[in-house]
Amino acid sequence: GKRLIVKVNQTATVGDVAAAVNASGDAGDGPYTLNAGFPPRPVEDLTQTVVEAGLAGSVVNQKKAA
């Protein structure tokens, strides 16, 4: 329910974004997915850059894994 703004370079990886979510302390205890786009789709490859994953300038949501 909280909003976290993470600013990263376009060469940062999706893993860097996930690390920022984890470092915020608001990631929760269980596993989660990062979702982006419309309709929201999971971003699974943490080695992709923000540009390669299509996340540049996008909203990324964290959702508990099913």
Short mmCIF file of N, CA and C in Angstrom, two decimals:
data_model
loop_
_atom_site.label_atom_id
_atom_site.label_comp_id
_atom_site.label_asym_id
_atom_site.label_seq_id
_atom_site.Cartn_x
_atom_site.Cartn_y
_atom_site.Cartn_z
N GLY A 1 0.79 -1.19 0.00
CA GLY A 1 0.00 0.00 0.00
C GLY A 1 0.83 1.26 0.00
N LYS A 2 2.17 1.14 0.05
CA LYS A 2 3.01 2.33 0.07
C LYS A 2 3.59 2.59 -1.31
N ARG A 3 3.92 3.84 -1.56
CA ARG A 3 4.52 4.23 -2.82
C ARG A 3 6.02 4.45 -2.58
N LEU A 4 6.82 3.89 -3.45
CA LEU A 4 8.27 4.04 -3.38
C LEU A 4 8.75 4.51 -4.74
N ILE A 5 9.42 5.63 -4.76
CA ILE A 5 9.95 6.15 -6.01
C ILE A 5 11.42 5.78 -6.07
N VAL A 6 11.79 5.04 -7.12
CA VAL A 6 13.17 4.63 -7.33
C VAL A 6 13.63 5.20 -8.65
N LYS A 7 14.68 6.00 -8.61
CA LYS A 7 15.23 6.55 -9.84
C LYS A 7 16.55 5.84 -10.12
N VAL A 8 16.63 5.24 -11.30
CA VAL A 8 17.83 4.52 -11.71
C VAL A 8 18.20 4.93 -13.13
N ASN A 9 19.46 4.72 -13.47
CA ASN A 9 19.90 4.95 -14.84
C ASN A 9 19.29 3.90 -15.75
N GLN A 10 19.26 4.20 -17.04
CA GLN A 10 18.71 3.25 -18.01
C GLN A 10 19.58 2.01 -18.14
N THR A 11 20.82 2.08 -17.69
CA THR A 11 21.71 0.92 -17.75
C THR A 11 21.60 0.04 -16.50
N ALA A 12 20.82 0.47 -15.51
CA ALA A 12 20.60 -0.34 -14.32
C ALA A 12 19.80 -1.58 -14.70
N THR A 13 19.96 -2.63 -13.93
CA THR A 13 19.22 -3.86 -14.22
C THR A 13 17.92 -3.92 -13.42
N VAL A 14 17.06 -4.82 -13.84
CA VAL A 14 15.82 -5.05 -13.09
C VAL A 14 16.17 -5.55 -11.69
N GLY A 15 17.27 -6.27 -11.58
CA GLY A 15 17.75 -6.72 -10.26
C GLY A 15 18.09 -5.54 -9.36
N ASP A 16 18.60 -4.45 -9.93
CA ASP A 16 18.88 -3.25 -9.14
C ASP A 16 17.58 -2.64 -8.61
N VAL A 17 16.54 -2.67 -9.42
CA VAL A 17 15.24 -2.17 -8.97
C VAL A 17 14.71 -3.05 -7.84
N ALA A 18 14.82 -4.36 -8.01
CA ALA A 18 14.37 -5.30 -6.96
C ALA A 18 15.18 -5.09 -5.68
N ALA A 19 16.47 -4.83 -5.81
CA ALA A 19 17.32 -4.59 -4.63
C ALA A 19 16.87 -3.32 -3.90
N ALA A 20 16.46 -2.30 -4.64
CA ALA A 20 15.97 -1.07 -4.02
C ALA A 20 14.67 -1.32 -3.27
N VAL A 21 13.81 -2.16 -3.84
CA VAL A 21 12.56 -2.51 -3.16
C VAL A 21 12.88 -3.27 -1.87
N ASN A 22 13.80 -4.21 -1.94
CA ASN A 22 14.19 -4.98 -0.76
C ASN A 22 14.82 -4.08 0.31
N ALA A 23 15.65 -3.13 -0.11
CA ALA A 23 16.34 -2.25 0.83
C ALA A 23 15.39 -1.27 1.51
N SER A 24 14.24 -1.03 0.90
CA SER A 24 13.29 -0.08 1.48
C SER A 24 12.68 -0.60 2.78
N GLY A 25 12.71 -1.90 2.97
CA GLY A 25 12.12 -2.48 4.17
C GLY A 25 10.62 -2.73 4.05
N ASP A 26 10.03 -2.35 2.94
CA ASP A 26 8.59 -2.50 2.74
C ASP A 26 8.24 -3.65 1.80
N ALA A 27 9.21 -4.51 1.50
CA ALA A 27 8.97 -5.60 0.55
C ALA A 27 8.14 -6.73 1.15
N GLY A 28 8.07 -6.78 2.46
CA GLY A 28 7.32 -7.85 3.11
C GLY A 28 8.18 -9.08 3.31
N ASP A 29 7.58 -10.11 3.88
CA ASP A 29 8.32 -11.32 4.23
C ASP A 29 8.34 -12.36 3.12
N GLY A 30 7.27 -12.46 2.37
CA GLY A 30 7.14 -13.52 1.38
C GLY A 30 7.69 -13.13 0.02
N PRO A 31 7.67 -14.09 -0.90
CA PRO A 31 8.13 -13.80 -2.26
C PRO A 31 7.16 -12.86 -2.98
N TYR A 32 7.69 -12.13 -3.95
CA TYR A 32 6.87 -11.20 -4.70
C TYR A 32 7.33 -11.15 -6.15
N THR A 33 6.50 -10.55 -6.99
CA THR A 33 6.87 -10.31 -8.38
C THR A 33 6.83 -8.82 -8.64
N LEU A 34 7.60 -8.39 -9.61
CA LEU A 34 7.53 -7.03 -10.10
C LEU A 34 6.73 -7.07 -11.40
N ASN A 35 5.72 -6.22 -11.52
CA ASN A 35 4.84 -6.22 -12.67
C ASN A 35 4.84 -4.84 -13.31
N ALA A 36 4.81 -4.82 -14.64
CA ALA A 36 4.80 -3.55 -15.37
C ALA A 36 4.00 -3.71 -16.65
N GLY A 37 3.63 -2.58 -17.24
CA GLY A 37 2.91 -2.59 -18.51
C GLY A 37 1.41 -2.64 -18.32
N PHE A 38 0.72 -2.67 -19.46
CA PHE A 38 -0.73 -2.82 -19.43
C PHE A 38 -1.14 -3.79 -20.52
N PRO A 39 -1.77 -4.85 -20.17
CA PRO A 39 -2.07 -5.28 -18.81
C PRO A 39 -0.78 -5.66 -18.08
N PRO A 40 -0.77 -5.53 -16.76
CA PRO A 40 0.45 -5.81 -16.00
C PRO A 40 0.95 -7.23 -16.26
N ARG A 41 2.25 -7.32 -16.52
CA ARG A 41 2.88 -8.62 -16.74
C ARG A 41 4.10 -8.71 -15.83
N PRO A 42 4.40 -9.90 -15.34
CA PRO A 42 5.58 -10.06 -14.48
C PRO A 42 6.86 -9.78 -15.25
N VAL A 43 7.79 -9.13 -14.59
CA VAL A 43 9.13 -8.91 -15.13
C VAL A 43 10.01 -9.95 -14.46
N GLU A 44 10.43 -10.95 -15.23
CA GLU A 44 11.09 -12.11 -14.63
C GLU A 44 12.61 -12.13 -14.78
N ASP A 45 13.15 -11.51 -15.84
CA ASP A 45 14.59 -11.57 -16.08
C ASP A 45 15.27 -10.41 -15.35
N LEU A 46 15.86 -10.70 -14.21
CA LEU A 46 16.49 -9.67 -13.39
C LEU A 46 17.81 -9.17 -13.97
N THR A 47 18.31 -9.85 -15.01
CA THR A 47 19.58 -9.43 -15.60
C THR A 47 19.39 -8.41 -16.72
N GLN A 48 18.17 -8.22 -17.19
CA GLN A 48 17.90 -7.24 -18.24
C GLN A 48 18.07 -5.82 -17.71
N THR A 49 18.49 -4.92 -18.59
CA THR A 49 18.53 -3.52 -18.19
C THR A 49 17.11 -2.98 -18.17
N VAL A 50 16.95 -1.81 -17.58
CA VAL A 50 15.64 -1.17 -17.51
C VAL A 50 15.09 -0.95 -18.92
N VAL A 51 15.96 -0.55 -19.85
CA VAL A 51 15.53 -0.30 -21.23
C VAL A 51 15.14 -1.61 -21.91
N GLU A 52 15.95 -2.65 -21.77
CA GLU A 52 15.66 -3.94 -22.40
C GLU A 52 14.33 -4.52 -21.92
N ALA A 53 14.01 -4.31 -20.65
CA ALA A 53 12.77 -4.82 -20.09
C ALA A 53 11.58 -3.92 -20.40
N GLY A 54 11.83 -2.77 -21.02
CA GLY A 54 10.74 -1.85 -21.35
C GLY A 54 10.22 -1.08 -20.16
N LEU A 55 11.06 -0.86 -19.15
CA LEU A 55 10.62 -0.21 -17.92
C LEU A 55 10.99 1.26 -17.83
N ALA A 56 11.74 1.78 -18.79
CA ALA A 56 12.17 3.18 -18.72
C ALA A 56 10.95 4.09 -18.66
N GLY A 57 10.87 4.88 -17.62
CA GLY A 57 9.75 5.81 -17.44
C GLY A 57 8.45 5.15 -17.06
N SER A 58 8.49 3.89 -16.66
CA SER A 58 7.27 3.13 -16.36
C SER A 58 7.00 3.05 -14.86
N VAL A 59 5.79 2.68 -14.57
CA VAL A 59 5.40 2.35 -13.20
C VAL A 59 5.56 0.85 -13.04
N VAL A 60 6.23 0.46 -11.97
CA VAL A 60 6.45 -0.96 -11.67
C VAL A 60 5.76 -1.24 -10.34
N ASN A 61 4.94 -2.26 -10.30
CA ASN A 61 4.23 -2.63 -9.08
C ASN A 61 4.79 -3.90 -8.49
N GLN A 62 4.82 -3.94 -7.19
CA GLN A 62 5.21 -5.16 -6.48
C GLN A 62 3.94 -5.88 -6.06
N LYS A 63 3.90 -7.18 -6.31
CA LYS A 63 2.72 -7.97 -5.96
C LYS A 63 3.19 -9.27 -5.31
N LYS A 64 2.48 -9.70 -4.27
CA LYS A 64 2.81 -10.97 -3.64
C LYS A 64 2.71 -12.09 -4.67
N ALA A 65 3.67 -13.00 -4.62
CA ALA A 65 3.66 -14.14 -5.54
C ALA A 65 2.50 -15.05 -5.18
N ALA A 66 1.90 -15.61 -6.19
CA ALA A 66 0.74 -16.49 -5.97
C ALA A 66 1.16 -17.86 -5.51
#
